[in-house]
PDB file of C-alpha atoms in Angstrom:
ATOM      1  CA  UNK A 575     -90.784-112.839  44.133  1.00 48.00           C
ATOM      2  CA  UNK A 576     -94.100-114.026  42.798  1.00 49.00           C
ATOM      3  CA  UNK A 577     -95.195-116.213  45.675  1.00 46.00           C
ATOM      4  CA  UNK A 578     -93.842-114.294  48.626  1.00 49.00           C
ATOM      5  CA  UNK A 579     -96.609-115.254  51.017  1.00 48.00           C
ATOM      6  CA  UNK A 580     -96.949-118.999  50.715  1.00 47.00           C
ATOM      7  CA  UNK A 581     -99.633-120.705  52.736  1.00 49.00           C
ATOM      8  CA  UNK A 582     -98.727-123.641  54.933  1.00 47.00           C
ATOM      9  CA  UNK A 583    -100.941-126.540  53.945  1.00 46.00           C
ATOM     10  CA  UNK A 584    -102.856-127.783  56.978  1.00 47.00           C
ATOM     11  CA  UNK A 585     -99.996-126.911  59.277  1.00 51.00           C
ATOM     12  CA  UNK A 586    -100.381-124.953  62.465  1.00 56.00           C
ATOM     13  CA  UNK A 587     -99.751-121.269  61.986  1.00 59.00           C
ATOM     14  CA  UNK A 588     -97.174-120.796  64.700  1.00 61.00           C
ATOM     15  CA  UNK A 589     -95.103-117.649  64.483  1.00 59.00           C
ATOM     16  CA  UNK A 590     -92.049-116.924  66.572  1.00 56.00           C
ATOM     17  CA  UNK A 591     -91.617-113.292  67.518  1.00 55.00           C
ATOM     18  CA  UNK A 592     -88.055-112.361  68.393  1.00 62.00           C
ATOM     19  CA  UNK A 593     -87.311-114.667  71.323  1.00 70.00           C
ATOM     20  CA  UNK A 594     -88.710-118.103  71.938  1.00 79.00           C
ATOM     21  CA  UNK A 595     -92.306-117.008  72.384  1.00 86.00           C
ATOM     22  CA  UNK A 596     -94.563-118.764  69.910  1.00 91.00           C
ATOM     23  CA  UNK A 597     -98.034-117.648  68.865  1.00 93.00           C
ATOM     24  CA  UNK A 598    -100.942-119.371  67.177  1.00 96.00           C
ATOM     25  CA  UNK A 599    -103.545-117.528  65.114  1.00 96.00           C
ATOM     26  CA  UNK A 600    -107.038-118.951  65.610  1.00 97.00           C
ATOM     27  CA  UNK A 601    -108.709-120.124  62.411  1.00 97.00           C
ATOM     28  CA  UNK A 602    -112.294-121.041  61.622  1.00 97.00           C
ATOM     29  CA  UNK A 603    -113.236-124.336  63.281  1.00 96.00           C
ATOM     30  CA  UNK A 604    -110.431-124.219  65.844  1.00 97.00           C
ATOM     31  CA  UNK A 605    -111.039-125.187  69.446  1.00 97.00           C
ATOM     32  CA  UNK A 606    -108.661-125.323  72.391  1.00 97.00           C
ATOM     33  CA  UNK A 607    -108.340-129.074  71.986  1.00 97.00           C
ATOM     34  CA  UNK A 608    -107.571-128.761  68.273  1.00 97.00           C
ATOM     35  CA  UNK A 609    -105.014-126.011  68.902  1.00 97.00           C
ATOM     36  CA  UNK A 610    -103.490-128.143  71.654  1.00 97.00           C
ATOM     37  CA  UNK A 611    -103.119-131.048  69.203  1.00 97.00           C
ATOM     38  CA  UNK A 612    -101.657-128.832  66.456  1.00 95.00           C
ATOM     39  CA  UNK A 613     -99.147-127.071  68.696  1.00 94.00           C
ATOM     40  CA  UNK A 614     -98.311-129.839  71.157  1.00 95.00           C
ATOM     41  CA  UNK A 615     -99.165-127.505  74.061  1.00 96.00           C
ATOM     42  CA  UNK A 616    -101.626-128.764  76.684  1.00 97.00           C
ATOM     43  CA  UNK A 617    -105.013-127.082  77.023  1.00 97.00           C
ATOM     44  CA  UNK A 618    -104.229-126.121  80.624  1.00 97.00           C
ATOM     45  CA  UNK A 619    -100.940-124.528  79.541  1.00 97.00           C
ATOM     46  CA  UNK A 620    -102.667-122.623  76.701  1.00 97.00           C
ATOM     47  CA  UNK A 621    -105.225-121.326  79.209  1.00 98.00           C
ATOM     48  CA  UNK A 622    -102.563-120.290  81.710  1.00 97.00           C
ATOM     49  CA  UNK A 623    -100.402-118.542  79.088  1.00 97.00           C
ATOM     50  CA  UNK A 624    -103.351-116.595  77.707  1.00 97.00           C
ATOM     51  CA  UNK A 625    -105.347-115.875  80.844  1.00 97.00           C
ATOM     52  CA  UNK A 626    -108.359-117.767  79.520  1.00 97.00           C
ATOM     53  CA  UNK A 627    -110.418-120.746  80.663  1.00 97.00           C
ATOM     54  CA  UNK A 628    -111.600-123.854  78.848  1.00 96.00           C
ATOM     55  CA  UNK A 629    -114.973-122.114  78.458  1.00 96.00           C
ATOM     56  CA  UNK A 630    -113.582-118.997  76.786  1.00 96.00           C
ATOM     57  CA  UNK A 631    -114.965-118.457  73.290  1.00 96.00           C
ATOM     58  CA  UNK A 632    -112.153-118.193  70.758  1.00 97.00           C
ATOM     59  CA  UNK A 633    -112.414-115.649  67.957  1.00 97.00           C
ATOM     60  CA  UNK A 634    -111.114-116.119  64.414  1.00 97.00           C
ATOM     61  CA  UNK A 635    -107.768-114.275  64.030  1.00 97.00           C
ATOM     62  CA  UNK A 636    -107.312-114.178  67.808  1.00 97.00           C
ATOM     63  CA  UNK A 637    -103.630-114.722  68.566  1.00 96.00           C
ATOM     64  CA  UNK A 638    -102.799-117.137  71.363  1.00 96.00           C
ATOM     65  CA  UNK A 639     -99.443-117.428  73.081  1.00 95.00           C
ATOM     66  CA  UNK A 640     -98.141-121.019  72.903  1.00 94.00           C
ATOM     67  CA  UNK A 641     -94.848-120.737  74.789  1.00 89.00           C
TER      68      UNK A 641
END
């Protein structure tokens, strides 16, 4: 089809791979607190799942595990 890759308007980009694991792709302007709000996953949980700390610098296109 024409519009195979439609963009979600202002929605969190959360992809589910196979099982129940969900991932979030970091976009420009994102922070842990913003990602936490978008995904409904606490900052502490995001840190634990991804082996990062609140001080870790996020990179655009970095993929974070959300569940």
